[in-house]
mmCIF file of C-alpha atoms in Angstrom:
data_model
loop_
_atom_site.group_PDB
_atom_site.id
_atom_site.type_symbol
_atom_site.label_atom_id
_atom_site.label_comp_id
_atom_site.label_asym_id
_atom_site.label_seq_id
_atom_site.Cartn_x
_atom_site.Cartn_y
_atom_site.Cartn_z
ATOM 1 C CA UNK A 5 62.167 98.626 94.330
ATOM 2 C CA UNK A 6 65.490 100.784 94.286
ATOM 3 C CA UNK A 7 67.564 100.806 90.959
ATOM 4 C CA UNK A 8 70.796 99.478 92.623
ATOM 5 C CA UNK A 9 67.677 96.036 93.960
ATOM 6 C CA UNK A 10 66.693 95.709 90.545
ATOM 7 C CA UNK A 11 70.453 95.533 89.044
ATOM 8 C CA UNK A 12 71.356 93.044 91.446
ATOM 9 C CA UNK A 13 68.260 90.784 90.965
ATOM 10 C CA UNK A 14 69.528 90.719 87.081
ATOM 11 C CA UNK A 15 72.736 89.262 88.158
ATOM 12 C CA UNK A 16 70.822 86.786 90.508
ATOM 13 C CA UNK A 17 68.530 85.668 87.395
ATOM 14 C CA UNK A 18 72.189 84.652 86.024
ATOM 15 C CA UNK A 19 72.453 82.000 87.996
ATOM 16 C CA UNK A 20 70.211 78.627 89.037
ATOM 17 C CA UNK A 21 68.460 78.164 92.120
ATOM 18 C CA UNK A 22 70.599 75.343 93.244
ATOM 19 C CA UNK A 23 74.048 77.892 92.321
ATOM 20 C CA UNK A 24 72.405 80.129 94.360
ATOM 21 C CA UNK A 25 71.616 78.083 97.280
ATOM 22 C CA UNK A 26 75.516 76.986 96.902
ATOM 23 C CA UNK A 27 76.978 80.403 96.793
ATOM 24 C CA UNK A 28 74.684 81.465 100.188
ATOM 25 C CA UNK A 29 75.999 77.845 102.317
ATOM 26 C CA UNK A 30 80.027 78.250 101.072
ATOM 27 C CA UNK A 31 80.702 81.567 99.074
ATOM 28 C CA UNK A 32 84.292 81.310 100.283
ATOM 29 C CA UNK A 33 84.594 77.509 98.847
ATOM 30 C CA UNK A 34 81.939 77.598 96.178
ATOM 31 C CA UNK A 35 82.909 80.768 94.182
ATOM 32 C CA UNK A 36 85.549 80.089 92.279
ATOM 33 C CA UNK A 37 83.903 76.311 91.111
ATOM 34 C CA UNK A 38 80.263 78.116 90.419
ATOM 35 C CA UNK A 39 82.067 81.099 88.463
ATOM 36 C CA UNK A 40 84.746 79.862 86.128
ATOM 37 C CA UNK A 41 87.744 82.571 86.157
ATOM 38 C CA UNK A 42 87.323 83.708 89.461
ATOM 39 C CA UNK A 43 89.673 83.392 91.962
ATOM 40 C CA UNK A 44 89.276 83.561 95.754
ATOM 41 C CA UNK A 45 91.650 84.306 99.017
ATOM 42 C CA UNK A 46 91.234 85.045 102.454
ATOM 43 C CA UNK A 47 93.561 86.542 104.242
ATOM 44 C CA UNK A 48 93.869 87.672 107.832
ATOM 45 C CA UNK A 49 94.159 91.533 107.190
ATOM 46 C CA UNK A 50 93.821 93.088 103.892
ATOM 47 C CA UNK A 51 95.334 96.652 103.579
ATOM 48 C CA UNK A 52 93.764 99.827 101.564
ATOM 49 C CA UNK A 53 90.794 98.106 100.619
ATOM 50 C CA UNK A 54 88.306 100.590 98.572
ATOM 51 C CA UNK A 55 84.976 98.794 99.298
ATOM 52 C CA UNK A 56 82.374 99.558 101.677
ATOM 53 C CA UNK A 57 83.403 95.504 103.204
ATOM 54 C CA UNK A 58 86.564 94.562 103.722
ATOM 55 C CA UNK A 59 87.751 93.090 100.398
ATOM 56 C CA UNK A 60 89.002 93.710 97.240
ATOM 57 C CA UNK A 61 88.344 93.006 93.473
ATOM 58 C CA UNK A 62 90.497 93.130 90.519
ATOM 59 C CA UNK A 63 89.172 93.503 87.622
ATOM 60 C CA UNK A 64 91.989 92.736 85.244
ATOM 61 C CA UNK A 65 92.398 88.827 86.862
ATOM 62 C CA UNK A 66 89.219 89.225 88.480
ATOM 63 C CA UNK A 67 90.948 88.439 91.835
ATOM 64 C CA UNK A 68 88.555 88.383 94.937
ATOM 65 C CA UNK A 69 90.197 88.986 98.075
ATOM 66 C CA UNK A 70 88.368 88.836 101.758
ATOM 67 C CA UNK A 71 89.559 89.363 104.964
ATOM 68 C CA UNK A 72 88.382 87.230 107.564
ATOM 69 C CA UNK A 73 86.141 88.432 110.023
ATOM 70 C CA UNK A 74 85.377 87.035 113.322
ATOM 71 C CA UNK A 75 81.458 86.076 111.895
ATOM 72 C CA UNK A 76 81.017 83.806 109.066
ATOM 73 C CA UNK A 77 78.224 85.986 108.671
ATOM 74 C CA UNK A 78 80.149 88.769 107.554
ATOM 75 C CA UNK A 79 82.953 86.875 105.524
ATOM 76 C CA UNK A 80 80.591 85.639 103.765
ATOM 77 C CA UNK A 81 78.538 88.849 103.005
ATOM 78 C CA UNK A 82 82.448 90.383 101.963
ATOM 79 C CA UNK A 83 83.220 87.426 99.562
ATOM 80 C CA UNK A 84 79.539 87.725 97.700
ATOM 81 C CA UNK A 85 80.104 91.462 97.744
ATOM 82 C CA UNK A 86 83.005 91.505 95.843
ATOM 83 C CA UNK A 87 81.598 88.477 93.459
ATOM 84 C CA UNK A 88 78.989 91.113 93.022
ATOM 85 C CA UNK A 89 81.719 93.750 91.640
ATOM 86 C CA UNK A 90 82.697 90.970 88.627
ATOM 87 C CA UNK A 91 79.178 90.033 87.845
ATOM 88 C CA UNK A 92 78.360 93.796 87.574
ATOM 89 C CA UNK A 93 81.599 94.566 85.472
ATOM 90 C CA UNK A 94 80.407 91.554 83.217
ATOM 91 C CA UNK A 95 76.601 92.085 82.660
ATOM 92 C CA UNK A 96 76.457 94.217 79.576
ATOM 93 C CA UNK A 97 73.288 96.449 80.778
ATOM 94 C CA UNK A 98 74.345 96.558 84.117
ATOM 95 C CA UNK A 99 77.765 97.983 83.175
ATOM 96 C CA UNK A 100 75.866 100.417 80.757
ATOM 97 C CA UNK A 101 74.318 102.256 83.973
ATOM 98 C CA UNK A 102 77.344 102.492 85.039
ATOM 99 C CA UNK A 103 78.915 104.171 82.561
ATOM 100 C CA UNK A 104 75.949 106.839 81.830
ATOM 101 C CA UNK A 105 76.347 107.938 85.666
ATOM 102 C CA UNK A 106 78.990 110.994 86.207
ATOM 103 C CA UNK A 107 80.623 109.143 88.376
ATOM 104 C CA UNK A 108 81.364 106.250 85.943
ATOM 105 C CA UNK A 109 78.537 104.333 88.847
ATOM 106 C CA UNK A 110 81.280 104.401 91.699
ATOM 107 C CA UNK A 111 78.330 104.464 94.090
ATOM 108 C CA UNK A 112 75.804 102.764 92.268
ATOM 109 C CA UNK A 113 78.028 99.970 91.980
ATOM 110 C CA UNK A 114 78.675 99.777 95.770
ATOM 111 C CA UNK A 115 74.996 99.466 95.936
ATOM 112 C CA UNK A 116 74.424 96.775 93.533
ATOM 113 C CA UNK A 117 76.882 94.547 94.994
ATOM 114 C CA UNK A 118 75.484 95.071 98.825
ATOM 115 C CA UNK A 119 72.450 94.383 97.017
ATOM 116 C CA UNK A 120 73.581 91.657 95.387
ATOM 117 C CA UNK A 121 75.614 89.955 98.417
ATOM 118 C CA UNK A 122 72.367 90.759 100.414
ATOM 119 C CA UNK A 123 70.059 89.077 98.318
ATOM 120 C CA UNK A 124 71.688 86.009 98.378
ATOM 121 C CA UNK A 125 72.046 85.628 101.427
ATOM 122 C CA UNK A 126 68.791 86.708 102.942
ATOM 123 C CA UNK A 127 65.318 85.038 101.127
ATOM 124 C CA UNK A 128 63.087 87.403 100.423
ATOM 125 C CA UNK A 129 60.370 85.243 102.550
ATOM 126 C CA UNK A 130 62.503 86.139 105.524
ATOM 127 C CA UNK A 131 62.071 89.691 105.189
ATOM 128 C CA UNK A 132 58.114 89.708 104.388
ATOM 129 C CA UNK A 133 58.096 87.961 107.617
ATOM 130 C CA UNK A 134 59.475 89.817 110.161
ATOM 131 C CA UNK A 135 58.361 93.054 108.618
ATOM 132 C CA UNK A 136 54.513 91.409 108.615
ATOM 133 C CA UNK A 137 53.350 94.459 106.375
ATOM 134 C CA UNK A 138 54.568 97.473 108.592
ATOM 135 C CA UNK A 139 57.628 100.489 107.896
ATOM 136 C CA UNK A 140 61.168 99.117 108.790
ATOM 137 C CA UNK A 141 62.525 100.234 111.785
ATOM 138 C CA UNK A 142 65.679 99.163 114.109
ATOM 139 C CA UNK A 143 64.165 96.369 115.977
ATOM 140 C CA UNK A 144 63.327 94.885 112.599
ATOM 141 C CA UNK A 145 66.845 94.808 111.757
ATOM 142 C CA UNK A 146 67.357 93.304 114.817
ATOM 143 C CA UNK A 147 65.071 90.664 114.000
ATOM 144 C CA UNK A 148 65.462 89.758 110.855
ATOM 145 C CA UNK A 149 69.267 88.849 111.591
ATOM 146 C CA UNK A 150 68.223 86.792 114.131
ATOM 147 C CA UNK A 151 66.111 85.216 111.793
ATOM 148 C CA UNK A 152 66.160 81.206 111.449
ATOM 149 C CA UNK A 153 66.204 81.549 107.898
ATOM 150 C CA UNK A 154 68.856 83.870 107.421
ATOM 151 C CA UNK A 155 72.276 83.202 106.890
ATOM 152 C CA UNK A 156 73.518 87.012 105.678
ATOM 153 C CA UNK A 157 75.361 89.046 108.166
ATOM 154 C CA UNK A 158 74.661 92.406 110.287
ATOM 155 C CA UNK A 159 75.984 94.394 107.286
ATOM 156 C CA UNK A 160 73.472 91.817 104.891
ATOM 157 C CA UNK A 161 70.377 92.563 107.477
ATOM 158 C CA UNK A 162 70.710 96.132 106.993
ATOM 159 C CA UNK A 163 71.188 96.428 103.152
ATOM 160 C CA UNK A 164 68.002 94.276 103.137
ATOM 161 C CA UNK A 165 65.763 96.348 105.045
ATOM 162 C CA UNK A 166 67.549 99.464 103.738
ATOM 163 C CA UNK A 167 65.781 98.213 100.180
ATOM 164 C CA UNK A 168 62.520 98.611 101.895
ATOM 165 C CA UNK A 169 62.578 101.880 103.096
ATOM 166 C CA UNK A 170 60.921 105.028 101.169
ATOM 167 C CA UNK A 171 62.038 108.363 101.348
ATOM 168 C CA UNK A 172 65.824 109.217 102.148
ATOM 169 C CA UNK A 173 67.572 107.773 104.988
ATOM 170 C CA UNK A 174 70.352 105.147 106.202
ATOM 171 C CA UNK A 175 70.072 101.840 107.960
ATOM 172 C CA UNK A 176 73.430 101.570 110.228
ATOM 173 C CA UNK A 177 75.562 98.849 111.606
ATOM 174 C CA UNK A 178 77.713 100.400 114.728
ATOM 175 C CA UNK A 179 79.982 99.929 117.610
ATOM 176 C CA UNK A 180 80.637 102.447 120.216
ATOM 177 C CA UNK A 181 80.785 106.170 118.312
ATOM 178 C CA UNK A 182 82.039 104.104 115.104
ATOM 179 C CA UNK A 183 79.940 103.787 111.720
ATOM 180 C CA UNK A 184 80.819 99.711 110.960
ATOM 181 C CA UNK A 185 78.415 99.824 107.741
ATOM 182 C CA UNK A 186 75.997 102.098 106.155
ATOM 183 C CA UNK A 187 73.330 101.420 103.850
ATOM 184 C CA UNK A 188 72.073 104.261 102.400
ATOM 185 C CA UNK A 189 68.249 104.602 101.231
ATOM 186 C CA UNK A 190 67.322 106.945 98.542
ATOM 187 C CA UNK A 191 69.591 109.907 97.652
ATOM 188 C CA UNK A 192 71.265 110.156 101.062
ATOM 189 C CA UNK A 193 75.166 109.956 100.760
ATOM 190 C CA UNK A 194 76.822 107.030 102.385
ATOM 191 C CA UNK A 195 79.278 107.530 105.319
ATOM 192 C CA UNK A 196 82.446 105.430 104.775
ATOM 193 C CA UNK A 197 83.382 102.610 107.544
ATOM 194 C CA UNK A 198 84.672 103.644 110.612
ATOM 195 C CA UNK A 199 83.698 106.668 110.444
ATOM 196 C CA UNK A 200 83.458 108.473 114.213
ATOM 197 C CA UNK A 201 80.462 110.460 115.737
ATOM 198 C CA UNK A 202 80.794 112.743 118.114
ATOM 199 C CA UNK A 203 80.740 111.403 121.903
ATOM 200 C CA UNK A 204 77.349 112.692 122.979
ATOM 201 C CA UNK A 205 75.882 111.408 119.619
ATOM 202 C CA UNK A 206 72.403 109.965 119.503
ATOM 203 C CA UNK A 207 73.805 106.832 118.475
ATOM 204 C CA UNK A 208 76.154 106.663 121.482
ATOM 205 C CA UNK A 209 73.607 107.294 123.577
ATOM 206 C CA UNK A 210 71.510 104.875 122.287
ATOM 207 C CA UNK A 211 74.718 102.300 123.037
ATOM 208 C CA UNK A 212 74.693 102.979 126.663
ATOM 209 C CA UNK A 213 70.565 102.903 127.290
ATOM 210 C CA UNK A 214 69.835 100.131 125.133
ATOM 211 C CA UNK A 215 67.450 102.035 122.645
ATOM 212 C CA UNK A 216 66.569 105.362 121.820
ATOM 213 C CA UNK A 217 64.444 107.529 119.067
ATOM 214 C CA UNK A 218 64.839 111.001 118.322
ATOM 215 C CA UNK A 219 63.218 113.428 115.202
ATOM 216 C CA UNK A 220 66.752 115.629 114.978
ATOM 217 C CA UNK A 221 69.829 113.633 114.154
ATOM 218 C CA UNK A 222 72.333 114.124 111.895
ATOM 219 C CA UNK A 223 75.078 112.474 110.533
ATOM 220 C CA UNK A 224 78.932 113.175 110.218
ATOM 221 C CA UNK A 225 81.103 112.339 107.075
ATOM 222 C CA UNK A 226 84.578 111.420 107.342
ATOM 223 C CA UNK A 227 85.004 114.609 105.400
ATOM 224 C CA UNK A 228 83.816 116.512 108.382
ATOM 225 C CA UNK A 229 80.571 117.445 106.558
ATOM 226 C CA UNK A 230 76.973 116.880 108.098
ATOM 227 C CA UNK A 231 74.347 115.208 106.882
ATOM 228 C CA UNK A 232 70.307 117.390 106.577
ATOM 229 C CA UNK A 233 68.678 115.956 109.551
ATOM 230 C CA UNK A 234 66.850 112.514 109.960
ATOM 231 C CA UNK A 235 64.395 111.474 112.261
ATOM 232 C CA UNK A 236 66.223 108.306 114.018
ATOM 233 C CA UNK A 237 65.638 104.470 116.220
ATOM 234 C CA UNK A 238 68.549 103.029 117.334
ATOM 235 C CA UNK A 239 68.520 99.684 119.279
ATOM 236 C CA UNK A 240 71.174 97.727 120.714
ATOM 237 C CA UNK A 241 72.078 94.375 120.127
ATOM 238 C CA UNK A 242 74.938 92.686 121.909
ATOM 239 C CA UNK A 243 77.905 94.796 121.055
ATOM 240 C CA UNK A 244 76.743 96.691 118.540
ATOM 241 C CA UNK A 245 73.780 99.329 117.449
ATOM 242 C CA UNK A 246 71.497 99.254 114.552
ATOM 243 C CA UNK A 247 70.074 102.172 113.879
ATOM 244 C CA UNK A 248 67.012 103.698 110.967
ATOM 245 C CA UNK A 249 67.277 106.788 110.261
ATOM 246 C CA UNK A 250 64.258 108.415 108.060
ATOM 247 C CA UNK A 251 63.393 111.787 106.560
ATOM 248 C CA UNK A 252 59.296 110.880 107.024
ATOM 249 C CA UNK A 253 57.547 112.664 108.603
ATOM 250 C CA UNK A 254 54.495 109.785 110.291
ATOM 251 C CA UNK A 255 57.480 107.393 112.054
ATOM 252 C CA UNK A 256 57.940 103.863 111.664
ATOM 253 C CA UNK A 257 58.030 103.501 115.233
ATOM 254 C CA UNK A 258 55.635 106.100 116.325
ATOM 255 C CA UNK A 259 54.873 109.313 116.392
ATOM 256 C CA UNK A 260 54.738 112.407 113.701
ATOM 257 C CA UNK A 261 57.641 115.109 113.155
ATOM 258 C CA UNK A 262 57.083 118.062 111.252
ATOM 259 C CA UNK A 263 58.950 117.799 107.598
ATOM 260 C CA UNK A 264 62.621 119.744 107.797
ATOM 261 C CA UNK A 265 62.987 122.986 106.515
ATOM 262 C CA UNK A 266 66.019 126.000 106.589
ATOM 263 C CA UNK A 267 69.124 124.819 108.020
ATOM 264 C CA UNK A 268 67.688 121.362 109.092
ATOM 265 C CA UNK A 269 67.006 120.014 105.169
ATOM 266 C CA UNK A 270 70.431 121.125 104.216
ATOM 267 C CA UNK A 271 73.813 118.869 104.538
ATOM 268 C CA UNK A 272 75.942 121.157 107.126
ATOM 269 C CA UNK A 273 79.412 121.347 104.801
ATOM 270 C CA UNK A 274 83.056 122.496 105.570
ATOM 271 C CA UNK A 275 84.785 125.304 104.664
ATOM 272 C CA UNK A 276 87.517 124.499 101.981
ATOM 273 C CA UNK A 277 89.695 127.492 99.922
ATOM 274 C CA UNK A 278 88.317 127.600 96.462
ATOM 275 C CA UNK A 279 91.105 128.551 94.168
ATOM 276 C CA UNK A 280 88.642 129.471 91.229
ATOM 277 C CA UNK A 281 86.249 132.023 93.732
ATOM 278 C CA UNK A 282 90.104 133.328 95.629
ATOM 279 C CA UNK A 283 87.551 132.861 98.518
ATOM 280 C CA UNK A 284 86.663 130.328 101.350
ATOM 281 C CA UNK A 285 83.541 128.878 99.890
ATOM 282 C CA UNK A 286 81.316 125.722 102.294
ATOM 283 C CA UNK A 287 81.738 122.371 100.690
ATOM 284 C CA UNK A 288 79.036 119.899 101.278
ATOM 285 C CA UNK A 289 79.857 117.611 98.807
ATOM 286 C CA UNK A 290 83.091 115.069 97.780
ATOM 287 C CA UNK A 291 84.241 113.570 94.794
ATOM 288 C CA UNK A 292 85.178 110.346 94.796
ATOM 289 C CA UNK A 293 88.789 111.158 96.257
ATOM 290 C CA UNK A 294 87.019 112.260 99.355
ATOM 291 C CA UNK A 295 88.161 116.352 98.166
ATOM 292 C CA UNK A 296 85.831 118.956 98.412
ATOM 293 C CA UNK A 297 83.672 120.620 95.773
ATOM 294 C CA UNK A 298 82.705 123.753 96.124
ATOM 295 C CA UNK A 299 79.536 124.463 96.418
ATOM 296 C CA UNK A 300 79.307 127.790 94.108
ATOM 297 C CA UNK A 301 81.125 126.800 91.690
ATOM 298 C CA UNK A 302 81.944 123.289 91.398
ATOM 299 C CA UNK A 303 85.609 123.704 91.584
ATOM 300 C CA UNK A 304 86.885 120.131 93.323
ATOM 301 C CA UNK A 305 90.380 120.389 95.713
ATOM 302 C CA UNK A 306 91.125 117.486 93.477
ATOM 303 C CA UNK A 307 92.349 119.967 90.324
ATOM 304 C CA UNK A 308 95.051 122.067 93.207
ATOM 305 C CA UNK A 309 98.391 120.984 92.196
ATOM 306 C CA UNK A 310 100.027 119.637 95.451
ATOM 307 C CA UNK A 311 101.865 121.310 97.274
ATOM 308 C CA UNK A 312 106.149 121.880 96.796
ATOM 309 C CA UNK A 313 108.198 120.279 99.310
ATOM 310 C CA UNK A 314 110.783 123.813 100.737
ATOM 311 C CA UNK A 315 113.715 124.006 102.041
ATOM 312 C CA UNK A 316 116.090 126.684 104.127
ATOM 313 C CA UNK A 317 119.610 127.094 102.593
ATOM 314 C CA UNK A 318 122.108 127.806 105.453
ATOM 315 C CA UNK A 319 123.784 130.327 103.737
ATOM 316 C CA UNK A 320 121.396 132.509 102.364
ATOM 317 C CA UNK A 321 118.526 131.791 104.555
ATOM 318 C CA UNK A 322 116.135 132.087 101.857
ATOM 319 C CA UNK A 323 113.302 129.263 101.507
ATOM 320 C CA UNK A 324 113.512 127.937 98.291
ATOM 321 C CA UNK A 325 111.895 124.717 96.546
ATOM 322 C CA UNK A 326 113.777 121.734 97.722
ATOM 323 C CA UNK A 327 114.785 120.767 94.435
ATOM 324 C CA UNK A 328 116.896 123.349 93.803
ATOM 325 C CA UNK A 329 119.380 122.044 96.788
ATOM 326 C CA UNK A 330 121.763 119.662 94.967
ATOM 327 C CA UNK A 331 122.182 116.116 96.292
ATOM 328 C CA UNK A 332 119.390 116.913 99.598
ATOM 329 C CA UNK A 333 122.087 119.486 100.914
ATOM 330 C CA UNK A 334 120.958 122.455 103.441
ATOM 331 C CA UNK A 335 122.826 124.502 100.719
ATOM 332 C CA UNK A 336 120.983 125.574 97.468
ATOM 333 C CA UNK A 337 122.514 125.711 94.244
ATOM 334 C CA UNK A 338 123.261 129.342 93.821
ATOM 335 C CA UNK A 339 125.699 129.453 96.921
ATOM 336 C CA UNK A 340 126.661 125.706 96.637
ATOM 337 C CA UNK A 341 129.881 126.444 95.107
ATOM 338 C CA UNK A 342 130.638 130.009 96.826
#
């Protein structure tokens, strides 16, 4: 069981059986009356949302917002995502692993409340049962949403079956060349929502035939930076794709791959200027801002001071910081007053 599963099973134990069974038929009604101090409120469109759903929490009035989605499914795997965010916050050891991460548990905490949300929404039973003993792969994903049992959305399914999976890898949610939702397994780095592949990606091509498998796909960030590669299943289901990707070598749905080694283990990074080296230096890694880090020595694109705004002074055509051109005029202030 993953760290971020066995967090999120703490904050289950915090509530009953029967709050639990409430929270999975009507998070979006039942929230705020199970958890005293929260508040809930669903809006239409929600804008600069931080999460990897489409809500918000704030911490300080511990405010839940949601934005509806078309499935129930979904806005209800959003609402119990964010409750997830206050219970975490709350739960005195949980919030200690937090804070003894570098990144103060950013990620972790994205985990635990997927994991959380998940949980709740999807029994446990349901998930023995449609993987009957045997390695996840897409077409369980597939299954399990389709499930009788299960109430938890597409996003739910595969943060569920992501919790199975050994190794490194991702179980995906998409929709044409988009990344919808990513559940990361292991140490692999989670791609943000929305994020586009290229247009002769595996997972594309998967779209158009239906289902696919390959043993050499990678990944790109929204950063531009590539993922080592994964062996890979996608299937199709209605309008969208699930897809497993895995770094194991005997495959879940067949087959044996050699394990990855030179170029093919590594994350494929971007160039970025590294003002500490004076030199271009590849980036394969972000901070939390989504800047690059370089990968000799550590400097982040976070610490450049941004950039000053210029301007051209009509009368002695230098360029000079736009600041020094009283009132927004095109003249600076040295000539200003010739």
């Amino acid at each position: 069981m993953s760290e971020a599963q066995q967090l999120a099973e703490m904050l289950c134990a915090e509530f009953t059986d029967q709050e639990l069974l409430t929270l999975r038929d009507d998070p979006i009604g039942e929230i705020p009356r199970v958890v005293p101090g929260v508040t809930l409120e669903e809006r239409r469109q929600i804008a600069g949302f931080d999460c990897s759903v489409s809500g918000s929490y704030v911490q300080a009035t511990r405010s839940i917002t949601v934005q509806t989605a078309l499935s129930i499914r979904r806005t209800k795997f959003t609402a119990l995502h964010e409750l997830g965010h206050d219970q975490a916050r709350r739960h005195a050891k949980v919030a200690a692993t937090f804070v003894r991460r570098s990144d103060n548990g950013k990620r972790l905490e994205e985990k635990v409340a997927d994991a959380f949300a998940a949980t709740i929404l999807i029994p446990e039973a349901s998930v023995v049962d449609v993987l009957a003993g045997r390695e996840p792969t897409a077409d369980t994903v597939v299954s399990l949403f389709r499930h009788e049992d299960v109430a938890g959305s597409r996003e739910a399914c595969c943060v569920r079956i992501a919790q199975k999976m050994r190794g490194n890898g991702y179980v995906l949610l998409c929709q044409h060349d988009r990344i919808q939702f990513c559940a990361p397994v292991g140490s692999a780095m989670p791609v943000r929502r929305q994020t586009r592949q290229a247009p002769d990606h595996f997972l594309v091509r998967g779209a158009g035939r239906g289902r696919g498998t390959s043993t050499r796909v990678r990944l790109t960030h929204h950063s531009g930076v590539q993922t080592p590669e994964f062996a890979a299943q996608a299937v199709r289901d209605g309008d969208y794709v699930f897809a497993v990707l895995t770094d194991a070598t005997t495959l879940p749905w067949g087959g044996w791959r050699p394990p990855p080694t030179g170029e093919a283990a590594r994350p494929q990074g971007a160039e970025i200027w590294c003002d500490d080296c004076d030199d271009s230096r590849e980036s394969w890694q972000r901070c939390d801002n989504g800047h690059g880090i370089c990968s000799t020595c550590g400097w982040c694109e976070c610490n450049r001071p941004p950039p000053v705004r210029e301007k051209t002074c009509t009368e002695c055509w230098q360029t000079k910081a736009a600041h020094l051109f009283p009132g927004g005029g095109d003249t600076c202030e040295e000539h200003e007053h010739h």
